[in-house]
Amino acid sequence: MALFGNLADKLQETFKKLTGKGRLSEADVNEAMRQIRLALLEADVSYKVVKDFVGKVKERAIGSDVLESLTPGQQVIKIVNEELTTLMGAEQSKLNVSSKPPTVIMMVGLQGSGKTTSSAKLAKWLKNQGRRPLLVAADIYRPAAIKQLQVLGEEMGIPVFSLGDQVSPVLIAEEAIAHGRSHGNDYVILDTAGRLHIDEVLMEELKGVREVAQPNDILLVVDAMVGQDAVKVAESFHEAISITGVVLTKLDGDTRGGAALSVKAVTGQPIKFVGMGEKLDALEPFYPDRMASRILGMGDVLSLIEKAQAVVDEKKAQEMTEKMLKAQFTMEDYLEQIEQMKHMGPMEDLIGMLPGGLGKQFKDAKIDPKEMTRVEAIIQSMTREERQKPDIITGSRKVRIAKGSGTQVQDVNRLLKQFSQMQKLMKMMGDTKGMKKKMRGKGGFKFPFL
Amino acid sequence: MGFFEKLKAGLSKTKEGFASTVDTVFSLGRKIDEDLYEELEEALIQGDVGVETSLLLVDRLRARVKEDHIKEAEQLKPVLQEEISKILLAGESGFPMKKGELNIILMVGVNGVGKTTTIGKLANYFVSENNKVLLAAADTFRAAAIDQLMVWGERVGVDVIHHQEGSDPAAVVFDAVKAAIARKTDVLIIDTAGRLQNKANLMAELEKMGRIISREAPNLQPEVLLVLDATTGQNAISQAKIFGEAVPLTGLILTKLDGTAKGGVVIGIKNELNLPVRMIGVGEGIDDLREFVAEDFARALFE
């Protein structure tokens, strides 16, 4: 991560040396392509996929658009981003629906990829849309797998069909679908056991289940943290049972998720959903463009903007952005931010969405929800003037503030220091052209921090 | 089947990717040039070794070529294996079992890596070595995780200390350590809930469990093992770093090595964080847990 933390920065750096030359040679482009290649490999995109991809980007980059552009670095990033998005699938993909209910969805994948949790989440997602899903416990191998699904089903108020762990999954599937049909379930979700793609016996079993279930969707559940092996796994499953889509799980972690690209590239099948947390409603539709920027290390700026916009008054946010970029940000603004942030959800979710370099800076700052409350108390103990001009806070003022907020003078000092660092950081961001544009372009984008 | 054969068996079905790339790189009669080094770097990355460590290995190989006056590409393969073994072996200690006193093993990791299954196998391993084993079900979060561990406890014939689902895992740890001391247990293995390392609150919960152990058994150095799925890519490094900040890690267990993934990322982890691999999981069976042998592992990467 350290070496190629932020591809965008790297490329800017590479192309900085070239300004004034007026022309990009093939050698220059080659250097940029090496950066892209390594960044994608670091993000766990499959080697083969990277090779094809870089070839495509290079072809376009050596073409006219880069040469005529004023900022070649940005241009290359744009091409990379566009190509990535194209590769990932142009638009959001939906579930297949059977003309004659029930619609059958079969969940398959390696052990530990998150099939059971994803099955439950999918059932809940369908239920929220007014559907009547039936969950089917077809994992007869892992100890307590059936129990796990039953517990989840009960929690959500969704029926779970089981014949115990002594009946073959093929028979379970057959009876479950008949059961669903006669009980008015319009969706039947088969939770199959985790298996290795090279386990011939168990892969045969899957074929058997598919045969009787005639599923409308076969979703391969893939852990977003998986490395170069993703290609082999996806290829093998696709070859054996022709998957129709992918569920990418554990994307709420800090992985780049290059596997998404590999799986899409080798199977040609779309990613239909992503798992974004342990809670049962943490299943979201997949947006190819956002995943592209995440793999590139540009963070999920779009999602963050949306999330921020949902809670923040637009005009206010615009003002705030301007202030931040000009570093005219005061303690009062800071306090307001903290209050707004409380409505935006857990910190780590937000940090995960920040562009690579920034996300890391904030992570290093060790954010702790309790710390946030403490900061709030300290600022509230300041006078109006102190909030506007923290520079005037002298020793005796610090003692008063510490007393008023029930903290120590060290805490006050720490906050003042953090605040001044933050101002510097914002100034830096304000100086970064791309960031400024992005933030302004979206009608103001409020930056979560501390 | 030995560990090496088992690894090979898993790999033989997919004779492509890393192994065959390496074979091409080191093919007979090839000249040692820049292209070769670049291809090798790519091959290592393809084995999930990671960019940083791959570059380091390639540099070491360059140095060896000079020192040992190597001329033929095919001579490089054993040299590369040796260099990988060196990284993996540095500071190797094996399972540090203390006879006659309580050994506490805390198992941590992200979701779905196989913590509970590994604990079942590990319990079996210790029982077969005539140890008195106790398990603690401190994964109180995932539905039916406690049941899963209890099934294993029954299979192996050891007791499981457990509370209700949703209860405080630190309280389970507290009870388990107390019970282990009172019962004069040799090995206490604690199962924890899978957690992604960027969830601050869950890492704090883990930290608390660590604190309870050091408070209740102050003279014991617990073995804290990060369970790692062999299919995991570069995120494994972040996992090792951040888990280590919450509870100081003492080693790794690499699971699911019976698939086609070879777990090359452990070379990077050993190189950057100096964490040894203690055991490897090579199948679903109760005895499919093996001791880690660096040379075998380095060899299996290329077979």
PDB file of C-alpha atoms in Angstrom, chain A residues 135-329:
ATOM      1  CA  LEU A 135     -34.720 -19.242   2.765  1.00  0.00           C
ATOM      2  CA  VAL A 136     -33.469 -22.781   2.236  1.00  0.00           C
ATOM      3  CA  ALA A 137     -30.787 -24.363   4.410  1.00  0.00           C
ATOM      4  CA  ALA A 138     -28.914 -26.556   1.942  1.00  0.00           C
ATOM      5  CA  ASP A 139     -25.540 -26.500   3.707  1.00  0.00           C
ATOM      6  CA  ILE A 140     -25.517 -29.918   5.319  1.00  0.00           C
ATOM      7  CA  TYR A 141     -21.764 -30.010   5.987  1.00  0.00           C
ATOM      8  CA  ARG A 142     -20.631 -27.124   8.162  1.00  0.00           C
ATOM      9  CA  PRO A 143     -21.564 -27.674  11.798  1.00  0.00           C
ATOM     10  CA  ALA A 144     -24.465 -25.417  12.846  1.00  0.00           C
ATOM     11  CA  ALA A 145     -24.842 -23.833   9.388  1.00  0.00           C
ATOM     12  CA  ILE A 146     -28.543 -24.696   9.367  1.00  0.00           C
ATOM     13  CA  LYS A 147     -28.963 -23.279  12.841  1.00  0.00           C
ATOM     14  CA  GLN A 148     -27.235 -20.071  11.730  1.00  0.00           C
ATOM     15  CA  LEU A 149     -29.736 -19.570   8.911  1.00  0.00           C
ATOM     16  CA  GLN A 150     -32.651 -20.424  11.207  1.00  0.00           C
ATOM     17  CA  VAL A 151     -31.539 -17.874  13.796  1.00  0.00           C
ATOM     18  CA  LEU A 152     -31.198 -15.204  11.108  1.00  0.00           C
ATOM     19  CA  GLY A 153     -34.559 -16.133   9.585  1.00  0.00           C
ATOM     20  CA  GLU A 154     -36.282 -15.859  12.924  1.00  0.00           C
ATOM     21  CA  GLU A 155     -34.685 -12.495  13.589  1.00  0.00           C
ATOM     22  CA  MET A 156     -36.025 -11.145  10.295  1.00  0.00           C
ATOM     23  CA  GLY A 157     -39.361 -12.916  10.357  1.00  0.00           C
ATOM     24  CA  ILE A 158     -38.559 -14.850   7.193  1.00  0.00           C
ATOM     25  CA  PRO A 159     -39.349 -18.586   6.926  1.00  0.00           C
ATOM     26  CA  VAL A 160     -36.448 -21.029   6.677  1.00  0.00           C
ATOM     27  CA  PHE A 161     -36.893 -24.423   5.029  1.00  0.00           C
ATOM     28  CA  SER A 162     -34.750 -27.271   6.328  1.00  0.00           C
ATOM     29  CA  LEU A 163     -34.713 -31.052   6.153  1.00  0.00           C
ATOM     30  CA  GLY A 164     -31.822 -31.383   8.583  1.00  0.00           C
ATOM     31  CA  ASP A 165     -28.290 -32.391   7.652  1.00  0.00           C
ATOM     32  CA  GLN A 166     -28.943 -36.010   6.690  1.00  0.00           C
ATOM     33  CA  VAL A 167     -30.747 -35.326   3.417  1.00  0.00           C
ATOM     34  CA  SER A 168     -28.959 -34.536   0.143  1.00  0.00           C
ATOM     35  CA  PRO A 169     -28.942 -30.888  -0.982  1.00  0.00           C
ATOM     36  CA  VAL A 170     -30.537 -31.956  -4.265  1.00  0.00           C
ATOM     37  CA  LEU A 171     -33.566 -33.344  -2.468  1.00  0.00           C
ATOM     38  CA  ILE A 172     -33.668 -30.346  -0.131  1.00  0.00           C
ATOM     39  CA  ALA A 173     -33.766 -27.990  -3.128  1.00  0.00           C
ATOM     40  CA  GLU A 174     -36.521 -29.958  -4.827  1.00  0.00           C
ATOM     41  CA  GLU A 175     -38.751 -30.092  -1.765  1.00  0.00           C
ATOM     42  CA  ALA A 176     -38.010 -26.479  -0.823  1.00  0.00           C
ATOM     43  CA  ILE A 177     -39.211 -25.170  -4.165  1.00  0.00           C
ATOM     44  CA  ALA A 178     -42.384 -27.249  -3.984  1.00  0.00           C
ATOM     45  CA  HIS A 179     -42.881 -25.960  -0.444  1.00  0.00           C
ATOM     46  CA  GLY A 180     -42.339 -22.360  -1.592  1.00  0.00           C
ATOM     47  CA  ARG A 181     -44.800 -22.762  -4.446  1.00  0.00           C
ATOM     48  CA  SER A 182     -47.537 -24.143  -2.232  1.00  0.00           C
ATOM     49  CA  HIS A 183     -46.920 -21.546   0.486  1.00  0.00           C
ATOM     50  CA  GLY A 184     -47.060 -18.533  -1.792  1.00  0.00           C
ATOM     51  CA  ASN A 185     -43.375 -17.630  -1.642  1.00  0.00           C
ATOM     52  CA  ASP A 186     -42.381 -15.634  -4.719  1.00  0.00           C
ATOM     53  CA  TYR A 187     -38.617 -16.008  -4.082  1.00  0.00           C
ATOM     54  CA  VAL A 188     -36.693 -19.085  -2.975  1.00  0.00           C
ATOM     55  CA  ILE A 189     -33.075 -18.557  -1.894  1.00  0.00           C
ATOM     56  CA  LEU A 190     -30.881 -21.647  -1.708  1.00  0.00           C
ATOM     57  CA  ASP A 191     -27.972 -21.343   0.729  1.00  0.00           C
ATOM     58  CA  THR A 192     -25.538 -24.035  -0.402  1.00  0.00           C
ATOM     59  CA  ALA A 193     -22.446 -25.248   1.433  1.00  0.00           C
ATOM     60  CA  GLY A 194     -19.084 -23.606   0.852  1.00  0.00           C
ATOM     61  CA  ARG A 195     -16.827 -25.666  -1.367  1.00  0.00           C
ATOM     62  CA  LEU A 196     -13.484 -25.524  -3.092  1.00  0.00           C
ATOM     63  CA  HIS A 197     -13.655 -25.026  -6.841  1.00  0.00           C
ATOM     64  CA  ILE A 198     -11.357 -28.019  -7.292  1.00  0.00           C
ATOM     65  CA  ASP A 199     -13.505 -30.357  -5.206  1.00  0.00           C
ATOM     66  CA  GLU A 200     -15.005 -32.429  -8.010  1.00  0.00           C
ATOM     67  CA  VAL A 201     -17.485 -34.315  -5.850  1.00  0.00           C
ATOM     68  CA  LEU A 202     -18.991 -31.196  -4.367  1.00  0.00           C
ATOM     69  CA  MET A 203     -19.001 -29.376  -7.699  1.00  0.00           C
ATOM     70  CA  GLU A 204     -20.992 -32.299  -9.132  1.00  0.00           C
ATOM     71  CA  GLU A 205     -23.414 -31.915  -6.268  1.00  0.00           C
ATOM     72  CA  LEU A 206     -23.946 -28.264  -7.241  1.00  0.00           C
ATOM     73  CA  LYS A 207     -24.761 -29.335 -10.780  1.00  0.00           C
ATOM     74  CA  GLY A 208     -27.338 -31.694  -9.342  1.00  0.00           C
ATOM     75  CA  VAL A 209     -28.929 -28.911  -7.311  1.00  0.00           C
ATOM     76  CA  ARG A 210     -29.006 -26.646 -10.352  1.00  0.00           C
ATOM     77  CA  GLU A 211     -30.653 -29.412 -12.377  1.00  0.00           C
ATOM     78  CA  VAL A 212     -33.648 -29.760 -10.070  1.00  0.00           C
ATOM     79  CA  ALA A 213     -33.859 -26.125  -8.959  1.00  0.00           C
ATOM     80  CA  GLN A 214     -33.596 -24.511 -12.415  1.00  0.00           C
ATOM     81  CA  PRO A 215     -32.492 -21.265 -10.742  1.00  0.00           C
ATOM     82  CA  ASN A 216     -33.127 -17.883 -12.353  1.00  0.00           C
ATOM     83  CA  ASP A 217     -29.962 -16.590 -10.783  1.00  0.00           C
ATOM     84  CA  ILE A 218     -26.831 -18.400  -9.639  1.00  0.00           C
ATOM     85  CA  LEU A 219     -24.896 -15.902  -7.580  1.00  0.00           C
ATOM     86  CA  LEU A 220     -21.258 -16.518  -6.813  1.00  0.00           C
ATOM     87  CA  VAL A 221     -20.427 -15.060  -3.418  1.00  0.00           C
ATOM     88  CA  VAL A 222     -16.900 -13.625  -3.442  1.00  0.00           C
ATOM     89  CA  ASP A 223     -14.934 -12.178  -0.551  1.00  0.00           C
ATOM     90  CA  ALA A 224     -13.698  -8.700  -1.562  1.00  0.00           C
ATOM     91  CA  MET A 225     -10.349  -9.399   0.119  1.00  0.00           C
ATOM     92  CA  VAL A 226      -9.463 -12.327  -2.109  1.00  0.00           C
ATOM     93  CA  GLY A 227      -6.195 -12.098  -3.998  1.00  0.00           C
ATOM     94  CA  GLN A 228      -4.919 -13.406  -7.316  1.00  0.00           C
ATOM     95  CA  ASP A 229      -6.759 -16.691  -6.869  1.00  0.00           C
ATOM     96  CA  ALA A 230     -10.077 -14.972  -7.591  1.00  0.00           C
ATOM     97  CA  VAL A 231      -9.709 -15.713 -11.289  1.00  0.00           C
ATOM     98  CA  LYS A 232      -9.351 -19.460 -10.868  1.00  0.00           C
ATOM     99  CA  VAL A 233     -12.225 -19.635  -8.426  1.00  0.00           C
ATOM    100  CA  ALA A 234     -14.557 -17.626 -10.639  1.00  0.00           C
ATOM    101  CA  GLU A 235     -13.537 -19.489 -13.780  1.00  0.00           C
ATOM    102  CA  SER A 236     -14.071 -22.888 -12.199  1.00  0.00           C
ATOM    103  CA  PHE A 237     -17.481 -22.076 -10.762  1.00  0.00           C
ATOM    104  CA  HIS A 238     -18.575 -20.451 -14.001  1.00  0.00           C
ATOM    105  CA  GLU A 239     -17.396 -23.385 -16.058  1.00  0.00           C
ATOM    106  CA  ALA A 240     -19.143 -25.902 -13.821  1.00  0.00           C
ATOM    107  CA  ILE A 241     -22.515 -24.255 -13.293  1.00  0.00           C
ATOM    108  CA  SER A 242     -22.659 -21.022 -15.365  1.00  0.00           C
ATOM    109  CA  ILE A 243     -23.096 -18.336 -12.743  1.00  0.00           C
ATOM    110  CA  THR A 244     -25.337 -15.378 -13.621  1.00  0.00           C
ATOM    111  CA  GLY A 245     -23.981 -12.832 -11.183  1.00  0.00           C
ATOM    112  CA  VAL A 246     -21.755 -12.064  -8.244  1.00  0.00           C
ATOM    113  CA  VAL A 247     -22.247 -10.892  -4.677  1.00  0.00           C
ATOM    114  CA  LEU A 248     -19.132  -9.138  -3.413  1.00  0.00           C
ATOM    115  CA  THR A 249     -18.910  -9.360   0.378  1.00  0.00           C
ATOM    116  CA  LYS A 250     -16.991  -7.655   3.184  1.00  0.00           C
ATOM    117  CA  LEU A 251     -16.578  -4.510   1.130  1.00  0.00           C
ATOM    118  CA  ASP A 252     -16.940  -2.493   4.309  1.00  0.00           C
ATOM    119  CA  GLY A 253     -13.350  -3.461   5.079  1.00  0.00           C
ATOM    120  CA  ASP A 254     -10.367  -1.464   3.926  1.00  0.00           C
ATOM    121  CA  THR A 255      -9.549  -3.702   0.961  1.00  0.00           C
ATOM    122  CA  ARG A 256      -9.292  -2.208  -2.510  1.00  0.00           C
ATOM    123  CA  GLY A 257     -11.368  -5.061  -3.870  1.00  0.00           C
ATOM    124  CA  GLY A 258      -9.489  -5.669  -7.100  1.00  0.00           C
ATOM    125  CA  ALA A 259     -11.086  -9.122  -7.133  1.00  0.00           C
ATOM    126  CA  ALA A 260     -14.270  -7.465  -8.352  1.00  0.00           C
ATOM    127  CA  LEU A 261     -12.560  -6.556 -11.573  1.00  0.00           C
ATOM    128  CA  SER A 262     -11.015  -9.983 -12.055  1.00  0.00           C
ATOM    129  CA  VAL A 263     -14.251 -11.847 -11.468  1.00  0.00           C
ATOM    130  CA  LYS A 264     -16.190  -9.624 -13.839  1.00  0.00           C
ATOM    131  CA  ALA A 265     -13.492  -9.889 -16.481  1.00  0.00           C
ATOM    132  CA  VAL A 266     -13.212 -13.677 -16.500  1.00  0.00           C
ATOM    133  CA  THR A 267     -16.881 -14.593 -16.183  1.00  0.00           C
ATOM    134  CA  GLY A 268     -18.463 -11.669 -17.989  1.00  0.00           C
ATOM    135  CA  GLN A 269     -21.189 -11.783 -15.357  1.00  0.00           C
ATOM    136  CA  PRO A 270     -22.193  -8.654 -13.450  1.00  0.00           C
ATOM    137  CA  ILE A 271     -21.735  -7.938  -9.776  1.00  0.00           C
ATOM    138  CA  LYS A 272     -25.303  -7.614  -8.554  1.00  0.00           C
ATOM    139  CA  PHE A 273     -24.869  -6.813  -4.873  1.00  0.00           C
ATOM    140  CA  VAL A 274     -22.237  -5.821  -2.371  1.00  0.00           C
ATOM    141  CA  GLY A 275     -22.136  -6.660   1.335  1.00  0.00           C
ATOM    142  CA  MET A 276     -21.321  -3.570   3.365  1.00  0.00           C
ATOM    143  CA  GLY A 277     -21.517  -4.702   6.970  1.00  0.00           C
ATOM    144  CA  GLU A 278     -22.538  -7.328   9.469  1.00  0.00           C
ATOM    145  CA  LYS A 279     -26.040  -5.986   9.980  1.00  0.00           C
ATOM    146  CA  LEU A 280     -28.723  -7.721   7.979  1.00  0.00           C
ATOM    147  CA  ASP A 281     -29.701  -4.612   6.040  1.00  0.00           C
ATOM    148  CA  ALA A 282     -26.110  -3.983   4.917  1.00  0.00           C
ATOM    149  CA  LEU A 283     -26.627  -5.209   1.363  1.00  0.00           C
ATOM    150  CA  GLU A 284     -26.447  -2.665  -1.432  1.00  0.00           C
ATOM    151  CA  PRO A 285     -26.783  -2.669  -5.200  1.00  0.00           C
ATOM    152  CA  PHE A 286     -23.455  -2.469  -6.986  1.00  0.00           C
ATOM    153  CA  TYR A 287     -22.300   0.724  -8.696  1.00  0.00           C
ATOM    154  CA  PRO A 288     -19.521   0.010 -11.201  1.00  0.00           C
ATOM    155  CA  ASP A 289     -18.201   3.580 -11.356  1.00  0.00           C
ATOM    156  CA  ARG A 290     -17.701   3.795  -7.624  1.00  0.00           C
ATOM    157  CA  MET A 291     -15.874   0.509  -7.512  1.00  0.00           C
ATOM    158  CA  ALA A 292     -13.562   1.772 -10.233  1.00  0.00           C
ATOM    159  CA  SER A 293     -12.441   4.739  -8.164  1.00  0.00           C
ATOM    160  CA  ARG A 294     -12.044   2.558  -5.097  1.00  0.00           C
ATOM    161  CA  ILE A 295      -9.708   0.170  -6.867  1.00  0.00           C
ATOM    162  CA  LEU A 296      -7.725   3.119  -8.146  1.00  0.00           C
ATOM    163  CA  GLY A 297      -7.327   4.354  -4.599  1.00  0.00           C
ATOM    164  CA  MET A 298      -9.356   7.444  -5.265  1.00  0.00           C
ATOM    165  CA  GLY A 299     -11.854   6.451  -2.636  1.00  0.00           C
ATOM    166  CA  ASP A 300     -15.550   6.391  -2.960  1.00  0.00           C
ATOM    167  CA  VAL A 301     -15.824  10.127  -3.232  1.00  0.00           C
ATOM    168  CA  LEU A 302     -19.175   9.906  -4.971  1.00  0.00           C
ATOM    169  CA  SER A 303     -20.786   7.829  -2.252  1.00  0.00           C
ATOM    170  CA  LEU A 304     -19.375  10.110   0.379  1.00  0.00           C
ATOM    171  CA  ILE A 305     -20.763  13.128  -1.356  1.00  0.00           C
ATOM    172  CA  GLU A 306     -24.172  11.529  -1.552  1.00  0.00           C
ATOM    173  CA  LYS A 307     -24.115  10.503   2.057  1.00  0.00           C
ATOM    174  CA  ALA A 308     -23.070  13.948   3.150  1.00  0.00           C
ATOM    175  CA  GLN A 309     -25.679  15.600   0.996  1.00  0.00           C
ATOM    176  CA  ALA A 310     -28.425  13.545   2.530  1.00  0.00           C
ATOM    177  CA  VAL A 311     -27.870  15.117   5.934  1.00  0.00           C
ATOM    178  CA  VAL A 312     -26.387  18.496   5.202  1.00  0.00           C
ATOM    179  CA  ASP A 313     -28.142  21.553   4.017  1.00  0.00           C
ATOM    180  CA  GLU A 314     -26.773  22.276   0.544  1.00  0.00           C
ATOM    181  CA  LYS A 315     -26.141  25.972   0.872  1.00  0.00           C
ATOM    182  CA  LYS A 316     -24.504  25.581   4.244  1.00  0.00           C
ATOM    183  CA  ALA A 317     -22.268  22.882   2.868  1.00  0.00           C
ATOM    184  CA  GLN A 318     -21.215  25.143   0.048  1.00  0.00           C
ATOM    185  CA  GLU A 319     -20.232  27.835   2.535  1.00  0.00           C
ATOM    186  CA  MET A 320     -18.382  25.319   4.610  1.00  0.00           C
ATOM    187  CA  THR A 321     -16.476  24.002   1.629  1.00  0.00           C
ATOM    188  CA  GLU A 322     -15.388  27.493   0.675  1.00  0.00           C
ATOM    189  CA  LYS A 323     -14.282  28.158   4.228  1.00  0.00           C
ATOM    190  CA  MET A 324     -12.378  24.932   4.395  1.00  0.00           C
ATOM    191  CA  LEU A 325     -10.574  25.542   1.186  1.00  0.00           C
ATOM    192  CA  LYS A 326      -9.607  29.037   2.228  1.00  0.00           C
ATOM    193  CA  ALA A 327      -8.664  27.711   5.659  1.00  0.00           C
ATOM    194  CA  GLN A 328     -11.026  30.180   7.328  1.00  0.00           C
ATOM    195  CA  PHE A 329     -12.455  27.401   9.312  1.00  0.00           C
TER     196      PHE A 329
END
